[in-house]
Amino acid sequence: MEQTRQLVETITKGIQEKKGQRIVIADLNGIDGSIANYFVICQGNSPSQVEAIAESVGDMARLEMQEKPTAVVGLGHSHWVAMDYGNVLVHIFLPETRSFYDLENLWEDAILTEVPDID
């Protein structure tokens, strides 16, 4: 479990490296039917920033944790990129797509942690 928490911190650092905004960590531990232990949700202001955040997350996780995602979907369109690290799912949105899907409220029992934006 400690390694999973370290992965969440590393992913968060990768997001912040490219100025990802409105980072929310949803702790899904203990929720029946959840597909992961954590969702890490953030947004970028353009498709190119969404792709840059995804690349940064992938690089940080590989370099610091020796972790690679089992799947990455959404690259190329970059309205929503999802990265699957098994126990941790990363969702990188454009603001309007994030608002439409509202993942933060999908799991009402999740413990949500908002990470302050870095200027």
Coordinates of C-alpha atoms in Angstrom, one line a residue:
M1 CA 0.0 0.0 0.0
E2 CA 2.9 2.4 0.7
Q3 CA 4.2 1.9 -2.8
T4 CA 0.8 2.9 -4.2
R5 CA 0.8 6.1 -2.1
Q6 CA 4.3 6.9 -3.4
L7 CA 3.1 6.3 -6.9
V8 CA 0.2 8.8 -6.3
E9 CA 2.7 11.4 -5.0
T10 CA 5.0 10.8 -8.0
I11 CA 2.0 11.1 -10.5
T12 CA 1.0 14.4 -8.7
K13 CA 4.6 15.7 -9.1
G14 CA 4.5 14.8 -12.8
I15 CA 1.2 16.7 -13.2
Q16 CA 2.6 19.8 -11.4
E17 CA 5.8 19.7 -13.5
K18 CA 3.6 20.7 -16.5
K19 CA 1.3 23.1 -14.6
G20 CA -1.7 20.8 -14.5
Q21 CA -4.5 22.4 -12.5
R22 CA -7.2 21.4 -10.1
I23 CA -5.6 18.2 -9.0
V24 CA -8.0 16.0 -7.0
I25 CA -7.0 12.6 -5.5
A26 CA -10.0 10.3 -4.9
D27 CA -9.2 7.6 -2.3
L28 CA -11.4 4.7 -3.3
N29 CA -9.9 2.2 -0.7
G30 CA -12.7 0.3 1.0
I31 CA -15.4 1.1 -1.5
D32 CA -17.0 -2.0 -2.9
G33 CA -16.9 -2.3 -6.6
S34 CA -14.2 0.3 -7.2
I35 CA -11.9 -0.4 -10.1
A36 CA -8.8 1.1 -8.4
N37 CA -7.5 2.3 -5.1
Y38 CA -7.0 5.9 -6.3
F39 CA -8.1 8.2 -9.1
V40 CA -5.8 11.1 -9.7
I41 CA -7.8 13.8 -11.7
C42 CA -6.5 17.0 -13.2
Q43 CA -6.9 19.3 -16.1
G44 CA -4.9 21.1 -18.7
N45 CA -5.9 24.2 -20.7
S46 CA -5.3 22.9 -24.2
P47 CA -4.9 19.5 -25.9
S48 CA -1.2 20.0 -26.1
Q49 CA -0.9 20.7 -22.4
V50 CA -3.0 17.6 -21.7
E51 CA -0.6 15.5 -23.8
A52 CA 2.4 17.2 -22.1
I53 CA 1.0 16.3 -18.6
A54 CA 0.4 12.7 -19.7
E55 CA 4.0 12.5 -20.9
S56 CA 5.4 14.0 -17.7
V57 CA 3.4 11.6 -15.6
G58 CA 4.6 8.6 -17.6
D59 CA 8.2 9.8 -17.4
M60 CA 8.1 10.5 -13.6
A61 CA 6.5 7.2 -12.8
R62 CA 9.0 5.3 -14.9
L63 CA 12.1 7.2 -13.6
E64 CA 11.2 7.4 -9.9
M65 CA 9.0 4.3 -9.4
Q66 CA 10.0 2.0 -12.3
E67 CA 6.3 1.9 -13.1
K68 CA 4.7 1.9 -16.6
P69 CA 1.0 2.2 -17.3
T70 CA -0.7 -0.9 -18.5
A71 CA -2.8 1.2 -20.8
V72 CA -3.0 4.8 -22.0
V73 CA -6.1 6.0 -24.0
G74 CA -7.0 9.4 -25.4
L75 CA -3.7 10.6 -26.8
G76 CA -4.1 12.3 -30.2
H77 CA -7.5 13.8 -29.4
S78 CA -6.4 14.9 -25.9
H79 CA -9.8 16.0 -24.5
W80 CA -9.4 13.2 -21.9
V81 CA -6.3 11.0 -21.4
A82 CA -6.6 8.1 -19.1
M83 CA -3.6 6.2 -17.8
D84 CA -4.0 2.9 -16.0
Y85 CA -1.4 2.0 -13.3
G86 CA -3.4 -0.8 -11.9
N87 CA -4.2 0.5 -8.4
V88 CA -4.1 4.1 -9.6
L89 CA -6.0 5.6 -12.6
V90 CA -4.9 9.0 -13.9
H91 CA -7.5 11.2 -15.7
I92 CA -6.2 14.3 -17.5
F93 CA -9.0 16.4 -18.9
L94 CA -9.8 19.6 -20.8
P95 CA -12.0 21.7 -18.4
E96 CA -15.2 21.3 -20.4
T97 CA -14.8 17.5 -20.7
R98 CA -13.9 17.2 -17.0
S99 CA -17.1 19.2 -16.1
F100 CA -19.2 16.9 -18.3
Y101 CA -18.0 13.6 -16.8
D102 CA -17.6 14.9 -13.2
L103 CA -15.6 11.9 -12.0
E104 CA -15.0 13.5 -8.6
N105 CA -18.6 12.9 -7.8
L106 CA -18.9 9.4 -9.4
W107 CA -17.9 7.7 -6.2
E108 CA -19.8 9.5 -3.5
D109 CA -18.1 7.6 -0.7
A110 CA -14.6 8.5 -1.9
I111 CA -12.3 10.7 0.2
L112 CA -11.3 13.6 -2.0
T113 CA -8.1 15.5 -1.5
E114 CA -7.6 18.7 -3.5
V115 CA -4.0 19.6 -4.2
P116 CA -3.3 23.3 -4.5
D117 CA -2.2 24.6 -7.9
I118 CA 1.4 25.6 -8.3
D119 CA 2.0 29.0 -9.9

